[in-house]
């Protein structure tokens, strides 16, 4: 890539009237083309499927039409955003601009923008919206479980809610930290001016948004009954809403694989001079380990879902027993992706926590190499444990001791992270800021999540617990207690940098304490319910369990209310009050805090040179801007 | 460990103090876990598998307790003693690691993990799968006479066939006390899961698969059978009742069933380990 074309794209002409600015490659065009594409696909589907599958069209059950509709809809959406411009220009031999929309005002947030900081903010808002949709589903699930018999919603709607909640959270939140925070801060932390593939970076975000919309659209097609795991042959049997699940997860898989590839390429090739692997911030290491998992695991998901889609549309029988397929095949393929997926969710959380605690204990990160090997160890081992989800399925039963061992071994590298956490806190100077509170809560929650995993990794005890609320409580402790708490730690820590505005601290503390207390009050009793034999994903349960279930539901509502406090804080602090944040409120020595706010489009006027890692705390030298940081960091634009 | 100049000299010996706190905490928690909480968890003593699972729960919980107290008490200790004074800007000691602590941690956690894995494997195989679905050819099979019972799951009910009694198919699961039962779990449509909580049995029902689980009931009681794998809209309702009765009562009951259901048994498909289902279809057109 030549630098001359970069310079050519820089200045923007005078402001045009609003209607003129709405024309062009932006979200509005994308939505129009997306809807058009959807109806085109729907029409083609009915055209080719009509005569031979008459009954399907008669009852409006046409998987081909819906999948084609989604396909053309997404294609139209991406073309409308301008993703086709670059390849078409190249095909026609015209020079293509390397940077898109970087200097436009608010408009750059509504289209293809190659500025990684814009993409980071897009991700934060976009994922946030779907996180709240998923959370709302959880509230409805808990409302239904107030009574042991269905009262509010029918069993079909209940299963759709369970499926949407699980799929939304597992799908969208895979990029929950890599999307907003890694896209925004990895280039800054490694002293780069951009990501390796800025266009792909934007593509991953818009694919995810299209996917989220597709998942929500399942309610128009009857929902899906399988939960987030999509097990066959129930998958094959389900109504059209299942296609939304397939399409959603396939798009998430594509987005994930591309995001991981982009992160790997960026971290490997674009580090500034002097930033050796041993000086990389630990957060970047966690992003790297996650990216490896994404690249290796996500294609498996895409392939599996393609097979499922073929089973549903053209009657292949990969997973249909009567036709020579096997339900085991789906379970194997799905969990071969599904278990690394769990660590895709957990690992960035480890990185956030270990990145933040040195700042708030005023100590260097304790056991840097141990933390790195812990993350890489978890990433590697996560590919060898998937059959622990299938201990009672009868699949490869003789291999269960192996999977028991591999699953339990994975707690050794996870233990490294805890040791580094413990070591960094040791004789530290902890200041109880909101991000630090979330970090401490992470350790509390993740410990419970991890230890409850020990009884699940043991086949005899798992026999009683598989498919029960115990499992549900376990993974909510690791994913919500691990990922979401670190996600909020990152929000309170970094959003002042991203927006230049500060949060109301009292509201933030209320959010934390309500969330922490009622998270535990919600999920601890679920362990008990599981031990008492309550299965997952049911809307009916034994009347004797109602008391505990009501307790859980009410706690869950308060937990949901704590999220509303957060939302209120976002609107109140960032939209209405708009108090500017200090340049470096946490006195961090990491390079991103040495840069001006807002960070200039090119990040660095001069590429920084690193001669140490960002954890130079605890040394007697006085703290001043740039003194501990890298040389020549943060020249103004 | 080098001390920065700002560090107060009269810092207490935190390592010693915390070790004492941890030891005391563990000594209080461990008996509670073993003798109070342990017996409460687990499916009870309805069968050999259920009792063994209860023991395993207690052992694993006891092993996890020192780890739990270590981290939880440490968090509390750190929050109380390792504070930044109000409005202070003190720096902590610039310690970046401790080779001996790290090595010890790796060794201890690895040993714990290996012992848990060995314990689990021994318990699993010595207990014939401990009530779990162990596939068509389980690695370890109990010696002596066994009562084969086939569990057939379909949307959304369970039926049971007794191949040694003419392949009679019942809607109620009745088992003789103190006799080894060999469940053969299979499905006619989607994936289900046969879960008899009180017996400590759980085995997935896959179409076209014979999933074997062994269990010996040890208590005369009624129990509930539930589906534990999401299988469609009436999954939450897919349950029925079972009983453990004396061997004599079982014989009477099964002969009664054989006589009563003889006309139905005649038209049933021949007993088989699996029943390959038709490719699953959507609702047919009217």
PDB file of N, CA and C in Angstrom, chain B residues 127-194:
ATOM      1  N   UNK B 127     -17.304 -48.353  39.142  1.00  0.00           N
ATOM      2  CA  UNK B 127     -18.738 -48.313  39.426  1.00  0.00           C
ATOM      3  C   UNK B 127     -19.552 -48.517  38.145  1.00  0.00           C
ATOM      4  N   UNK B 128     -18.951 -49.090  37.125  1.00  0.00           N
ATOM      5  CA  UNK B 128     -19.654 -49.411  35.872  1.00  0.00           C
ATOM      6  C   UNK B 128     -20.333 -48.177  35.278  1.00  0.00           C
ATOM      7  N   UNK B 129     -19.567 -47.084  35.178  1.00  0.00           N
ATOM      8  CA  UNK B 129     -20.120 -45.886  34.562  1.00  0.00           C
ATOM      9  C   UNK B 129     -20.890 -45.010  35.512  1.00  0.00           C
ATOM     10  N   UNK B 130     -21.026 -45.438  36.762  1.00  0.00           N
ATOM     11  CA  UNK B 130     -21.663 -44.620  37.786  1.00  0.00           C
ATOM     12  C   UNK B 130     -23.028 -44.077  37.367  1.00  0.00           C
ATOM     13  N   UNK B 131     -23.793 -44.894  36.687  1.00  0.00           N
ATOM     14  CA  UNK B 131     -25.140 -44.481  36.309  1.00  0.00           C
ATOM     15  C   UNK B 131     -25.220 -43.645  35.060  1.00  0.00           C
ATOM     16  N   UNK B 132     -24.080 -43.356  34.428  1.00  0.00           N
ATOM     17  CA  UNK B 132     -24.111 -42.517  33.232  1.00  0.00           C
ATOM     18  C   UNK B 132     -24.263 -43.361  31.982  1.00  0.00           C
ATOM     19  N   UNK B 133     -24.830 -42.786  30.949  1.00  0.00           N
ATOM     20  CA  UNK B 133     -24.927 -43.457  29.665  1.00  0.00           C
ATOM     21  C   UNK B 133     -23.536 -43.728  29.128  1.00  0.00           C
ATOM     22  N   UNK B 134     -23.177 -45.005  28.929  1.00  0.00           N
ATOM     23  CA  UNK B 134     -21.794 -45.347  28.593  1.00  0.00           C
ATOM     24  C   UNK B 134     -21.668 -45.950  27.204  1.00  0.00           C
ATOM     25  N   UNK B 135     -22.572 -45.621  26.313  1.00  0.00           N
ATOM     26  CA  UNK B 135     -22.444 -46.092  24.945  1.00  0.00           C
ATOM     27  C   UNK B 135     -22.895 -47.524  24.782  1.00  0.00           C
ATOM     28  N   UNK B 136     -22.842 -48.064  23.558  1.00  0.00           N
ATOM     29  CA  UNK B 136     -23.342 -49.405  23.297  1.00  0.00           C
ATOM     30  C   UNK B 136     -22.489 -50.507  23.913  1.00  0.00           C
ATOM     31  N   UNK B 137     -21.174 -50.255  24.076  1.00  0.00           N
ATOM     32  CA  UNK B 137     -20.301 -51.282  24.642  1.00  0.00           C
ATOM     33  C   UNK B 137     -19.524 -50.717  25.814  1.00  0.00           C
ATOM     34  N   UNK B 138     -20.110 -50.695  26.999  1.00  0.00           N
ATOM     35  CA  UNK B 138     -19.411 -50.094  28.137  1.00  0.00           C
ATOM     36  C   UNK B 138     -18.103 -50.808  28.430  1.00  0.00           C
ATOM     37  N   UNK B 139     -17.144 -50.013  28.910  1.00  0.00           N
ATOM     38  CA  UNK B 139     -15.814 -50.541  29.201  1.00  0.00           C
ATOM     39  C   UNK B 139     -15.871 -51.572  30.323  1.00  0.00           C
ATOM     40  N   UNK B 140     -16.624 -51.264  31.367  1.00  0.00           N
ATOM     41  CA  UNK B 140     -16.736 -52.195  32.494  1.00  0.00           C
ATOM     42  C   UNK B 140     -18.193 -52.602  32.656  1.00  0.00           C
ATOM     43  N   UNK B 141     -18.400 -53.915  32.819  1.00  0.00           N
ATOM     44  CA  UNK B 141     -19.763 -54.453  32.922  1.00  0.00           C
ATOM     45  C   UNK B 141     -19.864 -55.239  34.222  1.00  0.00           C
ATOM     46  N   UNK B 142     -20.896 -55.010  35.027  1.00  0.00           N
ATOM     47  CA  UNK B 142     -21.019 -55.763  36.282  1.00  0.00           C
ATOM     48  C   UNK B 142     -21.244 -57.248  36.013  1.00  0.00           C
ATOM     49  N   UNK B 143     -20.645 -58.059  36.896  1.00  0.00           N
ATOM     50  CA  UNK B 143     -20.838 -59.508  36.743  1.00  0.00           C
ATOM     51  C   UNK B 143     -22.183 -59.916  37.329  1.00  0.00           C
ATOM     52  N   UNK B 144     -22.610 -61.104  37.041  1.00  0.00           N
ATOM     53  CA  UNK B 144     -23.841 -61.627  37.626  1.00  0.00           C
ATOM     54  C   UNK B 144     -25.063 -61.280  36.805  1.00  0.00           C
ATOM     55  N   UNK B 145     -26.247 -61.694  37.290  1.00  0.00           N
ATOM     56  CA  UNK B 145     -27.472 -61.481  36.511  1.00  0.00           C
ATOM     57  C   UNK B 145     -27.852 -60.010  36.471  1.00  0.00           C
ATOM     58  N   UNK B 146     -28.381 -59.596  35.324  1.00  0.00           N
ATOM     59  CA  UNK B 146     -28.807 -58.210  35.146  1.00  0.00           C
ATOM     60  C   UNK B 146     -30.184 -58.221  34.496  1.00  0.00           C
ATOM     61  N   UNK B 147     -30.998 -57.250  34.878  1.00  0.00           N
ATOM     62  CA  UNK B 147     -32.320 -57.126  34.261  1.00  0.00           C
ATOM     63  C   UNK B 147     -32.238 -56.082  33.151  1.00  0.00           C
ATOM     64  N   UNK B 148     -32.307 -56.502  31.881  1.00  0.00           N
ATOM     65  CA  UNK B 148     -32.268 -55.490  30.830  1.00  0.00           C
ATOM     66  C   UNK B 148     -33.616 -54.766  30.709  1.00  0.00           C
ATOM     67  N   UNK B 149     -33.559 -53.446  30.655  1.00  0.00           N
ATOM     68  CA  UNK B 149     -34.761 -52.632  30.448  1.00  0.00           C
ATOM     69  C   UNK B 149     -34.443 -51.633  29.352  1.00  0.00           C
ATOM     70  N   UNK B 150     -35.268 -51.638  28.311  1.00  0.00           N
ATOM     71  CA  UNK B 150     -35.039 -50.666  27.247  1.00  0.00           C
ATOM     72  C   UNK B 150     -35.886 -49.430  27.495  1.00  0.00           C
ATOM     73  N   UNK B 151     -35.242 -48.283  27.436  1.00  0.00           N
ATOM     74  CA  UNK B 151     -35.953 -47.012  27.571  1.00  0.00           C
ATOM     75  C   UNK B 151     -36.099 -46.427  26.176  1.00  0.00           C
ATOM     76  N   UNK B 152     -37.332 -46.255  25.715  1.00  0.00           N
ATOM     77  CA  UNK B 152     -37.558 -45.687  24.386  1.00  0.00           C
ATOM     78  C   UNK B 152     -38.117 -44.285  24.572  1.00  0.00           C
ATOM     79  N   UNK B 153     -37.351 -43.299  24.125  1.00  0.00           N
ATOM     80  CA  UNK B 153     -37.801 -41.917  24.237  1.00  0.00           C
ATOM     81  C   UNK B 153     -38.319 -41.454  22.891  1.00  0.00           C
ATOM     82  N   UNK B 154     -39.402 -40.721  22.921  1.00  0.00           N
ATOM     83  CA  UNK B 154     -39.882 -40.062  21.715  1.00  0.00           C
ATOM     84  C   UNK B 154     -40.610 -38.808  22.141  1.00  0.00           C
ATOM     85  N   UNK B 155     -40.868 -37.934  21.173  1.00  0.00           N
ATOM     86  CA  UNK B 155     -41.552 -36.691  21.527  1.00  0.00           C
ATOM     87  C   UNK B 155     -42.980 -37.004  21.940  1.00  0.00           C
ATOM     88  N   UNK B 156     -43.438 -36.811  23.158  1.00  0.00           N
ATOM     89  CA  UNK B 156     -42.706 -36.375  24.307  1.00  0.00           C
ATOM     90  C   UNK B 156     -43.051 -37.309  25.438  1.00  0.00           C
ATOM     91  N   UNK B 157     -42.623 -38.571  25.307  1.00  0.00           N
ATOM     92  CA  UNK B 157     -42.901 -39.544  26.360  1.00  0.00           C
ATOM     93  C   UNK B 157     -41.837 -40.633  26.376  1.00  0.00           C
ATOM     94  N   UNK B 158     -41.788 -41.317  27.509  1.00  0.00           N
ATOM     95  CA  UNK B 158     -40.908 -42.479  27.642  1.00  0.00           C
ATOM     96  C   UNK B 158     -41.753 -43.739  27.716  1.00  0.00           C
ATOM     97  N   UNK B 159     -41.308 -44.795  27.038  1.00  0.00           N
ATOM     98  CA  UNK B 159     -41.887 -46.116  27.287  1.00  0.00           C
ATOM     99  C   UNK B 159     -40.740 -47.076  27.584  1.00  0.00           C
ATOM    100  N   UNK B 160     -41.077 -48.211  28.176  1.00  0.00           N
ATOM    101  CA  UNK B 160     -40.049 -49.128  28.660  1.00  0.00           C
ATOM    102  C   UNK B 160     -40.354 -50.529  28.164  1.00  0.00           C
ATOM    103  N   UNK B 161     -39.327 -51.188  27.614  1.00  0.00           N
ATOM    104  CA  UNK B 161     -39.525 -52.567  27.148  1.00  0.00           C
ATOM    105  C   UNK B 161     -38.662 -53.500  27.967  1.00  0.00           C
ATOM    106  N   UNK B 162     -39.240 -54.633  28.324  1.00  0.00           N
ATOM    107  CA  UNK B 162     -38.523 -55.636  29.111  1.00  0.00           C
ATOM    108  C   UNK B 162     -38.260 -56.829  28.194  1.00  0.00           C
ATOM    109  N   UNK B 163     -37.072 -56.909  27.526  1.00  0.00           N
ATOM    110  CA  UNK B 163     -36.834 -57.959  26.524  1.00  0.00           C
ATOM    111  C   UNK B 163     -36.862 -59.365  27.123  1.00  0.00           C
ATOM    112  N   UNK B 164     -36.505 -59.503  28.398  1.00  0.00           N
ATOM    113  CA  UNK B 164     -36.517 -60.856  28.973  1.00  0.00           C
ATOM    114  C   UNK B 164     -37.926 -61.286  29.367  1.00  0.00           C
ATOM    115  N   UNK B 165     -38.882 -60.410  29.210  1.00  0.00           N
ATOM    116  CA  UNK B 165     -40.281 -60.768  29.491  1.00  0.00           C
ATOM    117  C   UNK B 165     -41.124 -60.591  28.225  1.00  0.00           C
ATOM    118  N   UNK B 166     -40.625 -61.144  27.157  1.00  0.00           N
ATOM    119  CA  UNK B 166     -41.373 -61.142  25.903  1.00  0.00           C
ATOM    120  C   UNK B 166     -41.425 -59.798  25.214  1.00  0.00           C
ATOM    121  N   UNK B 167     -40.551 -58.883  25.604  1.00  0.00           N
ATOM    122  CA  UNK B 167     -40.529 -57.581  24.939  1.00  0.00           C
ATOM    123  C   UNK B 167     -41.755 -56.741  25.213  1.00  0.00           C
ATOM    124  N   UNK B 168     -42.391 -56.955  26.376  1.00  0.00           N
ATOM    125  CA  UNK B 168     -43.573 -56.173  26.711  1.00  0.00           C
ATOM    126  C   UNK B 168     -43.187 -54.708  26.900  1.00  0.00           C
ATOM    127  N   UNK B 169     -44.031 -53.800  26.421  1.00  0.00           N
ATOM    128  CA  UNK B 169     -43.723 -52.368  26.490  1.00  0.00           C
ATOM    129  C   UNK B 169     -44.719 -51.683  27.413  1.00  0.00           C
ATOM    130  N   UNK B 170     -44.199 -51.038  28.478  1.00  0.00           N
ATOM    131  CA  UNK B 170     -45.069 -50.396  29.461  1.00  0.00           C
ATOM    132  C   UNK B 170     -44.834 -48.888  29.467  1.00  0.00           C
ATOM    133  N   UNK B 171     -45.768 -48.180  30.074  1.00  0.00           N
ATOM    134  CA  UNK B 171     -45.598 -46.732  30.201  1.00  0.00           C
ATOM    135  C   UNK B 171     -45.117 -46.342  31.584  1.00  0.00           C
ATOM    136  N   UNK B 172     -44.957 -47.351  32.456  1.00  0.00           N
ATOM    137  CA  UNK B 172     -44.479 -47.085  33.807  1.00  0.00           C
ATOM    138  C   UNK B 172     -43.201 -47.868  34.000  1.00  0.00           C
ATOM    139  N   UNK B 173     -42.226 -47.257  34.684  1.00  0.00           N
ATOM    140  CA  UNK B 173     -40.964 -47.952  34.914  1.00  0.00           C
ATOM    141  C   UNK B 173     -40.993 -48.568  36.308  1.00  0.00           C
ATOM    142  N   UNK B 174     -41.018 -49.895  36.360  1.00  0.00           N
ATOM    143  CA  UNK B 174     -40.998 -50.584  37.646  1.00  0.00           C
ATOM    144  C   UNK B 174     -39.737 -51.431  37.710  1.00  0.00           C
ATOM    145  N   UNK B 175     -38.988 -51.306  38.815  1.00  0.00           N
ATOM    146  CA  UNK B 175     -37.708 -51.990  38.942  1.00  0.00           C
ATOM    147  C   UNK B 175     -37.675 -52.784  40.234  1.00  0.00           C
ATOM    148  N   UNK B 176     -37.033 -53.966  40.221  1.00  0.00           N
ATOM    149  CA  UNK B 176     -36.887 -54.742  41.458  1.00  0.00           C
ATOM    150  C   UNK B 176     -35.754 -54.180  42.302  1.00  0.00           C
ATOM    151  N   UNK B 177     -35.961 -54.165  43.598  1.00  0.00           N
ATOM    152  CA  UNK B 177     -34.942 -53.646  44.511  1.00  0.00           C
ATOM    153  C   UNK B 177     -33.736 -54.590  44.544  1.00  0.00           C
ATOM    154  N   UNK B 178     -32.548 -53.996  44.749  1.00  0.00           N
ATOM    155  CA  UNK B 178     -31.305 -54.760  44.940  1.00  0.00           C
ATOM    156  C   UNK B 178     -30.984 -55.686  43.773  1.00  0.00           C
ATOM    157  N   UNK B 179     -31.432 -55.354  42.594  1.00  0.00           N
ATOM    158  CA  UNK B 179     -31.026 -56.141  41.422  1.00  0.00           C
ATOM    159  C   UNK B 179     -30.395 -55.210  40.403  1.00  0.00           C
ATOM    160  N   UNK B 180     -29.305 -55.673  39.788  1.00  0.00           N
ATOM    161  CA  UNK B 180     -28.618 -54.833  38.812  1.00  0.00           C
ATOM    162  C   UNK B 180     -29.496 -54.670  37.567  1.00  0.00           C
ATOM    163  N   UNK B 181     -29.728 -53.418  37.192  1.00  0.00           N
ATOM    164  CA  UNK B 181     -30.543 -53.127  36.004  1.00  0.00           C
ATOM    165  C   UNK B 181     -29.624 -52.627  34.895  1.00  0.00           C
ATOM    166  N   UNK B 182     -29.875 -53.093  33.686  1.00  0.00           N
ATOM    167  CA  UNK B 182     -29.086 -52.665  32.537  1.00  0.00           C
ATOM    168  C   UNK B 182     -30.018 -51.889  31.623  1.00  0.00           C
ATOM    169  N   UNK B 183     -29.933 -50.551  31.673  1.00  0.00           N
ATOM    170  CA  UNK B 183     -30.792 -49.724  30.817  1.00  0.00           C
ATOM    171  C   UNK B 183     -30.214 -49.654  29.412  1.00  0.00           C
ATOM    172  N   UNK B 184     -31.076 -49.806  28.437  1.00  0.00           N
ATOM    173  CA  UNK B 184     -30.684 -49.561  27.046  1.00  0.00           C
ATOM    174  C   UNK B 184     -31.518 -48.389  26.567  1.00  0.00           C
ATOM    175  N   UNK B 185     -30.880 -47.232  26.427  1.00  0.00           N
ATOM    176  CA  UNK B 185     -31.636 -46.011  26.139  1.00  0.00           C
ATOM    177  C   UNK B 185     -31.521 -45.682  24.657  1.00  0.00           C
ATOM    178  N   UNK B 186     -32.647 -45.489  24.020  1.00  0.00           N
ATOM    179  CA  UNK B 186     -32.616 -45.095  22.612  1.00  0.00           C
ATOM    180  C   UNK B 186     -33.786 -44.165  22.331  1.00  0.00           C
ATOM    181  N   UNK B 187     -33.762 -43.564  21.157  1.00  0.00           N
ATOM    182  CA  UNK B 187     -34.798 -42.591  20.809  1.00  0.00           C
ATOM    183  C   UNK B 187     -35.385 -42.928  19.451  1.00  0.00           C
ATOM    184  N   UNK B 188     -36.604 -42.495  19.250  1.00  0.00           N
ATOM    185  CA  UNK B 188     -37.244 -42.720  17.955  1.00  0.00           C
ATOM    186  C   UNK B 188     -37.212 -41.476  17.073  1.00  0.00           C
ATOM    187  N   UNK B 189     -36.897 -40.317  17.649  1.00  0.00           N
ATOM    188  CA  UNK B 189     -36.888 -39.109  16.814  1.00  0.00           C
ATOM    189  C   UNK B 189     -35.670 -38.235  17.113  1.00  0.00           C
ATOM    190  N   UNK B 190     -35.816 -37.275  18.021  1.00  0.00           N
ATOM    191  CA  UNK B 190     -34.717 -36.343  18.276  1.00  0.00           C
ATOM    192  C   UNK B 190     -33.934 -36.820  19.501  1.00  0.00           C
ATOM    193  N   UNK B 191     -32.948 -36.038  19.919  1.00  0.00           N
ATOM    194  CA  UNK B 191     -32.148 -36.406  21.083  1.00  0.00           C
ATOM    195  C   UNK B 191     -32.947 -36.090  22.352  1.00  0.00           C
ATOM    196  N   UNK B 192     -33.124 -37.092  23.186  1.00  0.00           N
ATOM    197  CA  UNK B 192     -33.719 -36.904  24.509  1.00  0.00           C
ATOM    198  C   UNK B 192     -32.689 -37.332  25.544  1.00  0.00           C
ATOM    199  N   UNK B 193     -33.071 -37.247  26.803  1.00  0.00           N
ATOM    200  CA  UNK B 193     -32.175 -37.747  27.835  1.00  0.00           C
ATOM    201  C   UNK B 193     -33.003 -38.357  28.954  1.00  0.00           C
ATOM    202  N   UNK B 194     -32.681 -39.597  29.271  1.00  0.00           N
ATOM    203  CA  UNK B 194     -33.384 -40.342  30.325  1.00  0.00           C
ATOM    204  C   UNK B 194     -32.726 -40.015  31.653  1.00  0.00           C
TER     205      UNK B 194
END
